[in-house]
XYZ file of C-alpha atoms in Angstrom:
658
model
C 18.100 19.168 16.045
C 15.354 17.193 17.544
C 15.352 16.011 20.974
C 12.558 13.757 22.477
C 12.643 12.873 26.097
C 9.949 10.757 27.976
C 7.132 11.691 26.044
C 3.786 10.628 27.218
C 0.503 11.490 25.353
C -3.038 9.917 25.638
C -6.483 10.493 24.684
C -9.447 11.237 27.064
C -12.531 8.618 26.868
C -14.780 9.703 29.626
C -12.950 10.087 32.912
C -10.512 7.661 31.618
C -6.982 8.649 30.412
C -5.780 6.256 27.562
C -2.059 6.392 27.025
C -1.216 5.978 23.440
C 2.446 7.228 23.684
C 4.399 5.776 26.853
C 7.294 7.572 27.799
C 9.215 7.459 24.289
C 12.661 9.153 23.959
C 14.791 9.734 20.704
C 17.002 12.218 19.109
C 17.379 13.076 15.256
C 20.377 15.056 14.211
C 21.090 17.542 11.251
C 20.653 15.955 7.870
C 19.711 12.633 9.344
C 16.809 10.135 8.747
C 15.565 8.357 11.920
C 12.477 5.707 11.004
C 9.789 4.720 13.194
C 8.562 1.636 12.436
C 5.881 -0.628 13.610
C 2.124 -1.944 12.975
C -0.939 0.009 12.892
C -1.994 1.264 16.249
C 1.456 1.111 17.845
C 1.466 5.329 18.174
C 3.748 6.219 15.248
C 1.307 8.775 14.190
C 0.157 10.024 17.647
C 3.809 10.604 18.375
C 4.243 12.692 14.882
C 0.929 14.659 15.798
C 2.236 15.296 19.451
C 5.834 16.769 18.213
C 3.660 19.062 15.671
C 0.831 19.635 18.654
C -1.757 18.963 16.296
C -3.371 16.265 18.590
C -7.153 15.638 18.003
C -9.534 17.508 20.459
C -9.612 14.167 22.788
C -5.781 14.103 22.559
C -3.434 15.562 25.689
C 0.517 15.433 26.111
C 0.672 14.444 29.955
C 4.295 14.342 29.946
C 7.826 14.798 28.810
C 9.832 17.283 26.742
C 10.126 18.173 23.203
C 13.045 20.320 22.115
C 13.681 21.708 18.748
C 17.474 23.040 18.650
C 17.287 23.301 22.277
C 13.931 25.178 22.670
C 11.192 23.509 24.370
C 8.108 23.285 22.167
C 5.451 22.267 24.932
C 5.654 25.467 26.719
C 5.432 27.543 23.700
C 1.994 29.366 23.228
C -0.394 28.360 20.392
C 0.772 31.665 18.231
C 4.153 30.915 18.664
C 3.861 27.424 17.786
C 1.906 28.667 14.268
C 5.325 30.116 13.771
C 7.104 26.978 14.217
C 4.875 24.700 12.293
C 5.616 24.934 8.214
C 8.654 26.988 9.069
C 10.701 24.981 11.036
C 8.875 21.711 11.103
C 6.479 20.611 8.463
C 4.536 17.117 8.225
C 3.734 14.953 5.031
C 0.088 13.467 6.098
C -0.748 9.802 5.486
C -3.479 10.552 3.568
C -3.225 13.160 0.906
C -6.958 12.876 -0.379
C -8.093 14.195 3.076
C -5.223 16.614 4.190
C -6.007 18.719 0.806
C -8.528 21.535 0.843
C -10.820 20.376 -1.886
C -12.083 23.767 -2.333
C -9.037 25.552 -3.081
C -6.624 25.493 -5.881
C -3.210 23.892 -5.332
C -1.713 27.106 -6.104
C -3.559 28.719 -3.089
C -2.747 26.276 -0.691
C 0.947 26.247 -1.525
C 0.785 30.269 -1.360
C -0.472 30.227 2.105
C 2.539 28.981 3.644
C 4.818 31.290 1.429
C 2.630 34.224 2.303
C 2.713 33.555 5.934
C 6.413 32.117 6.716
C 8.211 33.602 3.481
C 6.319 36.620 3.012
C 5.945 36.046 -0.718
C 2.939 37.192 -2.516
C 2.125 38.197 -6.063
C 4.297 37.412 -8.683
C 7.780 36.233 -6.777
C 5.406 33.836 -4.753
C 3.782 32.554 -8.167
C 7.543 32.072 -9.458
C 8.386 30.002 -6.411
C 5.083 27.885 -6.753
C 6.306 27.184 -10.194
C 9.698 26.072 -8.812
C 8.412 23.869 -6.048
C 5.901 21.762 -8.455
C 8.917 21.195 -10.616
C 10.974 20.033 -8.032
C 8.582 17.506 -6.855
C 8.381 16.197 -10.630
C 4.765 17.458 -11.766
C 4.709 18.182 -15.353
C 3.172 21.411 -16.972
C 3.379 23.195 -13.405
C 1.842 26.719 -15.002
C -1.518 25.093 -15.786
C -1.575 22.344 -12.873
C -1.274 25.258 -10.192
C -4.716 26.655 -11.081
C -6.270 22.994 -10.889
C -8.080 21.119 -7.378
C -6.965 18.428 -5.726
C -9.520 16.117 -7.487
C -7.913 16.904 -10.642
C -4.752 15.177 -9.554
C -3.882 11.411 -9.034
C -3.108 9.714 -5.958
C 0.661 10.135 -6.533
C 0.161 13.665 -7.838
C -1.802 14.624 -4.748
C 1.373 13.285 -2.658
C 3.693 15.411 -4.470
C 1.470 18.587 -3.858
C 1.581 17.763 0.075
C 5.335 17.520 -0.310
C 5.490 20.507 -2.247
C 3.705 22.520 0.426
C 5.394 20.929 3.161
C 8.688 21.963 1.895
C 7.610 25.834 0.716
C 8.397 27.019 4.216
C 12.001 25.091 4.115
C 11.656 23.720 7.008
C 14.626 22.278 9.398
C 12.681 19.101 10.232
C 10.294 17.035 7.923
C 8.027 14.549 9.488
C 6.726 12.013 6.705
C 3.911 9.731 7.700
C 3.541 6.784 5.597
C 4.272 8.972 2.754
C 4.168 6.357 -0.262
C 1.604 3.705 1.179
C -0.533 3.664 -1.384
C 1.612 4.717 -4.414
C 3.044 2.849 -7.361
C 6.908 1.554 -7.004
C 7.808 3.870 -9.879
C 6.404 6.946 -8.099
C 7.168 5.620 -4.711
C 10.577 5.311 -6.150
C 10.742 9.250 -7.467
C 9.033 10.409 -4.331
C 11.799 8.935 -2.071
C 14.672 10.057 -4.347
C 13.319 13.360 -4.282
C 12.997 13.501 -0.194
C 16.765 12.021 -0.377
C 17.862 14.760 -2.850
C 16.107 17.388 -0.730
C 17.810 16.289 2.280
C 21.453 16.260 0.856
C 20.871 19.744 -0.254
C 19.435 21.428 2.582
C 20.591 19.340 5.410
C 17.076 18.761 6.660
C 16.254 15.816 9.391
C 13.492 13.739 8.846
C 11.397 11.561 10.702
C 10.217 8.825 8.436
C 7.035 7.042 9.592
C 6.081 3.800 7.722
C 5.786 0.002 7.907
C 7.686 -0.935 4.741
C 10.734 -2.432 5.478
C 12.103 -1.736 2.128
C 11.666 1.907 2.196
C 13.473 1.675 5.675
C 16.240 -0.022 3.928
C 16.723 2.734 1.305
C 16.340 5.758 3.235
C 16.631 5.491 7.014
C 20.170 6.129 9.127
C 18.612 4.941 12.358
C 15.725 2.867 13.031
C 13.413 2.976 16.040
C 10.639 -0.214 16.258
C 8.053 0.798 18.105
C 5.232 -1.553 19.766
C 2.073 -0.657 21.838
C 3.296 3.102 22.438
C 6.921 2.030 23.688
C 9.959 1.882 21.730
C 11.604 -1.267 22.064
C 14.458 -1.330 19.681
C 16.745 1.428 18.611
C 19.633 0.836 15.833
C 21.690 2.262 13.038
C 20.938 0.836 9.231
C 23.466 -1.675 9.452
C 22.680 -3.205 12.590
C 19.139 -3.010 12.279
C 19.343 -5.145 9.000
C 22.194 -7.508 9.822
C 21.324 -8.309 13.251
C 17.827 -7.557 14.356
C 17.491 -8.462 18.152
C 13.881 -7.710 19.421
C 11.640 -10.798 18.985
C 9.009 -8.392 17.359
C 11.456 -7.036 14.896
C 12.623 -10.796 13.954
C 9.014 -11.539 13.420
C 8.298 -8.641 11.205
C 11.225 -9.873 9.247
C 9.940 -13.476 9.172
C 6.239 -12.426 7.857
C 7.777 -10.781 4.628
C 6.662 -12.455 1.536
C 9.641 -13.324 -0.807
C 10.766 -16.020 -3.722
C 12.521 -17.950 -1.174
C 9.710 -18.722 1.193
C 7.239 -19.607 -2.227
C 5.619 -22.658 -1.231
C 5.973 -22.259 2.724
C 3.490 -20.557 5.374
C 4.614 -17.172 5.997
C 5.354 -16.511 9.712
C 2.672 -14.487 11.193
C 2.643 -13.072 14.291
C -0.443 -14.404 16.641
C -2.935 -12.235 18.228
C -2.626 -8.459 17.613
C -1.598 -5.016 19.443
C -3.061 -4.833 22.822
C -5.981 -1.989 23.028
C -5.204 1.191 24.538
C -7.606 0.116 27.249
C -6.351 -3.142 28.188
C -2.440 -2.609 28.104
C -0.789 -5.648 29.806
C 1.738 -5.567 32.979
C 5.396 -6.221 32.212
C 6.612 -6.328 28.742
C 3.557 -5.650 25.897
C 4.592 -8.167 23.447
C 4.535 -10.832 25.744
C 1.174 -12.269 24.411
C 2.345 -12.373 21.037
C 6.190 -13.374 21.599
C 7.794 -17.157 21.099
C 10.208 -16.465 23.308
C 8.032 -15.453 26.441
C 9.251 -16.110 30.101
C 7.413 -15.541 33.189
C 9.246 -12.404 34.043
C 8.300 -10.980 30.711
C 4.321 -10.969 32.411
C 5.718 -9.434 35.222
C 8.089 -6.641 35.086
C 8.609 -4.286 31.983
C 12.348 -4.748 30.535
C 14.805 -1.939 31.078
C 16.869 -0.574 27.878
C 20.228 -2.740 27.397
C 22.890 -2.384 24.998
C 24.097 -4.906 22.267
C 26.281 -2.748 20.413
C 27.767 0.826 19.987
C 24.527 1.773 17.854
C 22.057 -0.822 19.193
C 19.847 -0.814 22.082
C 16.675 -2.818 22.907
C 14.128 -3.409 25.735
C 13.751 -7.446 26.190
C 14.148 -9.623 28.853
C 15.342 -12.577 26.439
C 18.946 -12.791 25.281
C 19.032 -15.471 22.699
C 19.853 -15.160 19.356
C 17.316 -15.262 16.504
C 15.886 -18.786 16.287
C 15.607 -20.543 12.850
C 11.875 -20.830 12.125
C 11.195 -24.382 11.117
C 8.796 -24.066 8.432
C 7.436 -27.040 6.635
C 7.393 -26.694 2.835
C 3.397 -26.618 1.674
C 3.365 -26.322 -2.195
C 0.404 -24.735 -3.703
C -2.131 -26.664 -5.969
C -0.756 -24.414 -8.680
C 2.830 -26.009 -8.451
C 1.317 -29.502 -8.626
C -1.237 -29.610 -10.886
C -0.683 -30.382 -14.479
C -1.401 -27.717 -16.960
C -5.321 -27.907 -17.718
C -7.630 -26.125 -20.155
C -8.177 -22.575 -18.973
C -10.613 -22.376 -16.633
C -11.044 -18.420 -17.763
C -10.271 -17.369 -20.960
C -10.032 -13.620 -22.302
C -9.481 -12.745 -26.029
C -9.304 -8.988 -27.014
C -11.333 -7.642 -24.106
C -12.130 -4.046 -24.561
C -14.020 -1.335 -22.283
C -14.177 1.999 -23.701
C -15.787 4.883 -22.106
C -17.398 7.905 -24.027
C -16.267 11.460 -23.242
C -19.873 13.551 -23.619
C -19.432 17.358 -23.623
C -21.951 20.124 -24.301
C -25.781 20.508 -23.555
C -26.794 17.633 -25.879
C -23.925 15.454 -24.167
C -22.524 14.544 -27.647
C -20.106 11.674 -27.460
C -16.680 13.426 -28.454
C -14.123 10.781 -27.683
C -13.509 7.821 -25.691
C -11.294 6.886 -22.917
C -9.557 3.497 -23.590
C -9.394 2.142 -20.185
C -9.198 -1.425 -21.363
C -7.753 -1.849 -25.016
C -7.660 -5.424 -26.190
C -6.530 -7.767 -23.514
C -6.216 -11.457 -23.590
C -5.114 -13.543 -20.799
C -5.988 -16.976 -19.066
C -6.217 -18.862 -16.035
C -6.291 -22.356 -15.175
C -8.035 -23.917 -11.952
C -6.022 -23.814 -8.696
C -3.292 -21.281 -10.584
C -2.471 -17.514 -9.935
C -2.167 -14.854 -12.203
C -1.122 -11.679 -10.909
C -1.954 -8.330 -12.770
C 0.444 -5.745 -12.436
C 1.044 -2.506 -13.508
C 0.813 1.460 -12.332
C -2.397 3.397 -11.298
C -4.722 3.910 -13.764
C -3.655 1.331 -16.157
C -6.722 -0.551 -16.097
C -6.146 -3.412 -13.888
C -9.372 -2.492 -11.538
C -11.498 -2.204 -14.785
C -10.227 -5.880 -16.431
C -11.383 -6.963 -13.076
C -14.724 -5.660 -12.960
C -15.413 -6.385 -16.661
C -14.775 -9.851 -16.414
C -17.659 -9.965 -13.620
C -19.629 -8.150 -16.059
C -19.721 -5.329 -13.250
C -18.579 -3.121 -16.388
C -20.025 -3.531 -19.540
C -17.207 -4.553 -21.849
C -16.992 -2.702 -25.383
C -15.972 -5.858 -27.211
C -14.068 -9.090 -26.811
C -14.980 -12.317 -25.256
C -14.950 -13.809 -21.922
C -15.409 -17.564 -21.535
C -15.998 -19.084 -17.716
C -15.653 -22.565 -17.732
C -16.708 -22.636 -21.760
C -19.798 -20.020 -21.439
C -19.370 -16.781 -22.927
C -19.881 -13.779 -20.236
C -20.277 -11.000 -22.824
C -23.951 -10.441 -23.769
C -25.113 -12.714 -20.829
C -27.951 -11.102 -18.939
C -30.738 -11.554 -16.251
C -31.134 -14.856 -14.491
C -28.298 -16.673 -16.374
C -25.644 -13.908 -15.872
C -26.949 -13.907 -11.999
C -26.120 -17.810 -11.918
C -22.858 -17.562 -13.706
C -21.597 -14.735 -11.042
C -21.639 -17.699 -8.403
C -18.656 -19.346 -10.232
C -16.534 -15.901 -9.875
C -16.549 -13.191 -6.964
C -14.278 -10.143 -6.171
C -12.505 -9.232 -3.210
C -12.262 -5.417 -3.376
C -9.353 -3.291 -2.297
C -10.793 -1.538 0.414
C -12.687 -3.674 2.873
C -14.191 -1.023 5.038
C -16.017 0.763 1.545
C -16.985 -2.837 0.561
C -18.953 -4.084 3.677
C -22.434 -2.626 4.278
C -21.775 -1.171 7.716
C -25.480 -1.468 8.757
C -25.354 -5.250 8.362
C -23.647 -7.630 10.740
C -21.092 -9.680 9.670
C -23.391 -12.722 9.586
C -25.893 -11.222 7.331
C -23.108 -9.860 5.364
C -21.425 -13.314 4.404
C -25.198 -14.778 3.787
C -26.578 -11.867 1.547
C -24.835 -13.919 -1.168
C -26.410 -17.367 -0.413
C -29.809 -15.991 -0.223
C -29.239 -13.965 -3.458
C -28.001 -17.044 -5.686
C -30.336 -19.128 -3.938
C -27.782 -21.486 -2.247
C -28.863 -21.982 1.421
C -32.696 -20.655 1.889
C -33.016 -22.485 5.620
C -31.491 -19.919 8.243
C -30.183 -22.863 10.165
C -27.988 -24.204 7.401
C -27.209 -20.622 6.613
C -25.930 -20.006 10.349
C -23.801 -23.259 10.335
C -22.368 -22.382 6.745
C -21.578 -18.724 8.318
C -20.010 -20.429 11.058
C -17.563 -22.729 8.958
C -16.657 -19.892 6.745
C -15.355 -17.718 9.636
C -13.327 -20.709 11.024
C -11.958 -20.873 7.442
C -10.727 -17.467 7.096
C -9.544 -17.504 11.115
C -12.371 -15.482 12.784
C -14.364 -16.494 15.907
C -18.239 -17.766 15.829
C -19.289 -14.773 17.795
C -17.725 -12.320 14.909
C -21.000 -13.207 13.109
C -22.920 -11.007 15.603
C -20.426 -7.730 15.306
C -20.815 -4.859 12.912
C -17.845 -3.954 10.547
C -16.507 -0.727 12.475
C -15.546 -3.435 15.429
C -12.643 -5.321 13.217
C -9.003 -4.138 12.353
C -8.401 -3.824 8.560
C -6.937 -7.175 8.379
C -9.957 -8.929 10.016
C -12.275 -7.026 7.590
C -10.296 -8.295 4.699
C -10.668 -11.685 6.050
C -14.706 -11.037 6.212
C -14.820 -9.641 2.555
C -12.724 -13.094 1.559
C -15.418 -15.045 3.607
C -18.038 -13.273 1.693
C -16.587 -14.197 -1.584
C -15.977 -17.899 -0.770
C -19.767 -17.857 0.513
C -21.247 -18.858 -2.881
C -18.430 -21.551 -3.314
C -16.740 -19.669 -6.567
C -14.057 -21.353 -8.822
C -12.281 -18.023 -9.384
C -11.603 -15.201 -7.402
C -10.562 -11.663 -8.230
C -8.583 -9.986 -5.757
C -8.102 -6.120 -6.161
C -5.034 -5.139 -4.052
C -6.463 -6.936 -1.122
C -3.150 -6.446 1.068
C -2.086 -2.618 -0.370
C -2.752 -0.900 2.952
C -2.082 -3.731 5.514
C 1.268 -4.400 8.134
C 3.483 -6.921 6.809
C 2.236 -8.954 10.223
C -1.380 -8.830 8.538
C -0.388 -9.124 5.019
C 1.164 -12.453 5.989
C -1.961 -13.559 7.596
C -3.970 -13.129 4.615
C -1.372 -14.465 2.277
C -1.208 -17.974 4.164
C -5.056 -17.752 4.358
C -5.439 -17.082 0.455
C -2.683 -19.995 -0.520
C -4.432 -22.326 2.197
C -7.768 -21.797 0.360
C -6.166 -22.478 -2.941
C -4.822 -25.760 -1.738
C -8.132 -26.808 -0.051
C -10.846 -25.909 -2.683
C -8.537 -25.296 -6.054
C -9.711 -21.830 -6.474
C -8.081 -19.825 -9.175
C -6.851 -16.295 -8.653
C -6.568 -13.035 -10.656
C -4.422 -11.162 -7.983
C -4.388 -7.364 -9.043
C -1.662 -5.723 -7.344
C 1.868 -3.257 -7.271
C 3.294 -5.318 -4.709
C 6.125 -7.452 -6.502
C 7.160 -9.317 -3.374
C 3.658 -10.327 -3.011
C 3.692 -11.324 -6.736
C 7.190 -13.145 -6.280
C 5.683 -15.328 -3.281
C 1.881 -16.055 -4.572
C 1.843 -15.840 -8.473
C 2.515 -18.909 -10.860
C 1.891 -16.558 -13.933
C 2.252 -12.568 -14.310
C 0.738 -10.198 -16.954
C 2.443 -6.641 -17.152
C -0.125 -3.817 -18.055
C 0.277 -0.597 -19.171
C -2.251 1.733 -20.796
C -4.903 -0.569 -21.182
C -2.943 -3.239 -22.809
C -0.942 -6.285 -21.678
C 2.884 -5.448 -22.578
C 4.447 -8.611 -20.995
C 3.413 -12.195 -19.722
C 4.549 -15.548 -18.738
C 5.558 -17.766 -15.678
C 6.385 -15.496 -12.547
C 10.065 -16.922 -13.162
C 10.414 -15.766 -16.636
C 8.820 -12.244 -15.864
C 10.238 -11.208 -12.527
C 14.043 -13.083 -13.329
C 14.268 -12.052 -16.633
C 12.064 -9.118 -18.007
C 12.501 -8.230 -21.789
C 9.885 -5.020 -21.857
C 11.430 -2.018 -20.931
C 8.360 -0.962 -18.713
C 8.793 -3.972 -16.689
C 12.215 -3.852 -16.411
C 11.572 -0.099 -15.099
C 9.181 -1.373 -12.644
C 11.102 -4.061 -11.275
C 14.299 -1.762 -10.887
C 12.022 0.444 -8.756
C 10.882 -1.897 -5.959
C 12.640 -1.130 -2.524
C 14.042 -4.371 -1.180
C 14.370 -5.024 2.567
C 18.105 -5.619 2.400
C 21.110 -3.517 2.689
C 23.098 -5.031 -0.151
C 20.287 -4.634 -2.879
C 20.180 -1.270 -4.077
C 20.730 -1.312 -7.770
C 20.159 1.972 -9.360
C 16.260 2.397 -10.246
C 15.254 3.261 -14.075
C 13.756 6.327 -14.065
C 10.893 6.997 -16.633
C 10.288 10.661 -17.706
C 6.957 12.185 -17.608
C 3.726 11.009 -16.574
C 1.686 7.878 -17.904
C -0.361 9.324 -20.846
C -3.884 9.892 -20.433
C -6.079 6.712 -21.839
C -8.489 9.512 -23.365
C -5.523 10.539 -25.428
C -3.287 7.345 -26.207
C -0.223 8.163 -28.113
C 0.455 6.637 -31.674
C 2.488 3.814 -32.095
C 3.717 1.870 -28.940
C 2.014 3.533 -26.007
C 4.962 3.513 -24.004
C 7.554 5.254 -26.436
C 7.243 9.076 -24.809
C 8.789 7.209 -21.613
C 10.869 4.664 -22.933
C 14.588 5.250 -22.626
C 14.895 2.823 -25.895
C 12.340 4.131 -28.531
C 13.438 3.957 -31.997
C 11.470 5.495 -34.897
C 9.174 2.282 -35.252
C 7.798 2.720 -31.706
C 6.740 6.337 -32.531
C 4.960 4.793 -35.982
C 2.867 1.266 -35.020
C 2.005 -0.591 -32.096
C 4.248 -3.798 -31.989
C 3.004 -7.089 -32.299
C 3.411 -9.864 -29.805
C 6.812 -11.427 -29.961
C 7.324 -15.054 -28.533
C 10.505 -15.373 -26.066
C 9.517 -19.042 -25.342
C 6.365 -20.991 -25.045
C 5.060 -19.386 -22.120
C 6.642 -15.924 -22.299
C 5.369 -13.285 -24.471
C 6.253 -9.710 -25.098
C 4.667 -6.601 -27.083
C 7.908 -4.643 -27.962
C 9.854 -3.742 -31.367
C 13.224 -4.502 -29.711
C 12.369 -8.019 -28.676
C 12.489 -10.666 -31.280
């Protein structure tokens, strides 16, 4: 259906042309999913934009051919290309929040496609829109159709994007990281939906992702992309059973999982070369553990290793076993100590105000009675879907959000109600690493100033020379060069910015770090670097972590204890082994069943949760989970369950347990 031959495209920078995609070729058949895999900056999204002819102003296609069912797309006039886009090829963009029009209702945006490509208007168009919203799993579509994008959650916006893409019934769907920032439950629903629509319509799909679990679940064939070139193409079976290219093997070795617990994850040294400084020969040579002199001089040719498996590599050895010395974290070695952080019945309720006089008409129960404890040198993972209150818990512990009720004791001192100088002094002992390092670093300050700011504010190092030495030591500790201190945040990659955020948090020598989704948007190779860093810092400094995440692979690798949160309350908590190996709460079981695993043999049926998470402004009576629970009984609808002990360390809030 789609045939891409020797495609070359680049971006004009002054009088130079920076080549982003350098002669890639692949084909996708009807009903087939071809996955493009690789790190950020490898040219995956640029390839998709080239196929759609939607490159930014500086983008140029400099050679090659793109054929859709035999028709050359590169020679079509723009007016003809508009008939192809939306009708024959549709695209789900990576960031739904920026690709939906904020001033048009969802119905108007779907209606544009129906009007242009299906000649549908008025009542027939509205019926089709409602059908599309139901198809992508949006409840109450009659009301939702007239709402604006800001009234939808991230997962809902992604579903609206899918509805817009499917409205023209395309022959080829390009999905660019369609599930990157989604919860595992929403991700499972969206992947199932795409697979079902593909079966029903015989639709071809180009799936761009860096999640090997999604690839294992969805792809028929996989192309691995590095620095603008394809380096390996294989069928799903060949790819997961016998990855051949050193880059592909390194991606697999960087995955966090329980078998690597206590060990350092394998990382890929360096980073993807910039467009302005592409090396001669093999582009992966500088980062490859099997590099030979020929690799730096001659670009390798394609060679076949099986009927459905080809790669570009001079090295022809088999996968080397990576010798990794077990390095136990302090959490595994230290005896159980009294909790350093002890939280009892924490509540954060936000008032809902209406009318001219702004009277309080209700409350959003963001956090509704959370209790947890963390000892020094241990990691507690707080998991749950978006909107369940995880981030609010983190902010309330730091008193960045004022708790409504409850107790937060840090090293024996009560933080709730503490103010002024005493609170500022207490803040030294706990710091936060935010989810988005770009948004949380001041773009006008140099990195050295960002890291030193906390020291000055809390009066740790007032002498400029001593401060400079401390900043240099911190940069070294997080694996950044000294000269990074003089540069601005925008000059760094996502993984490097996250390291800067960790260095800033460590500058005041805290005993507790609250990490809010610190690896959610990172490639597996960069994620491995950050996880190794966090583990190393815990060993060296004995820091305790509250790790807020929805990535269960990271939880398995890093956490000592796990607390599962749903709609403002903890529904299950215990050691990582207990919660992940024998989950008791139906919600925990559903979450774990929906996790995509990067193996061929690991695809059990996910437990599908009907409906959406209820609003914390209107929580259901009884157990909050009962409207979505497949096992709910009458008592679940009447009263909230008490806490039942499964073991000394494992408790569950469920009427069906105990």
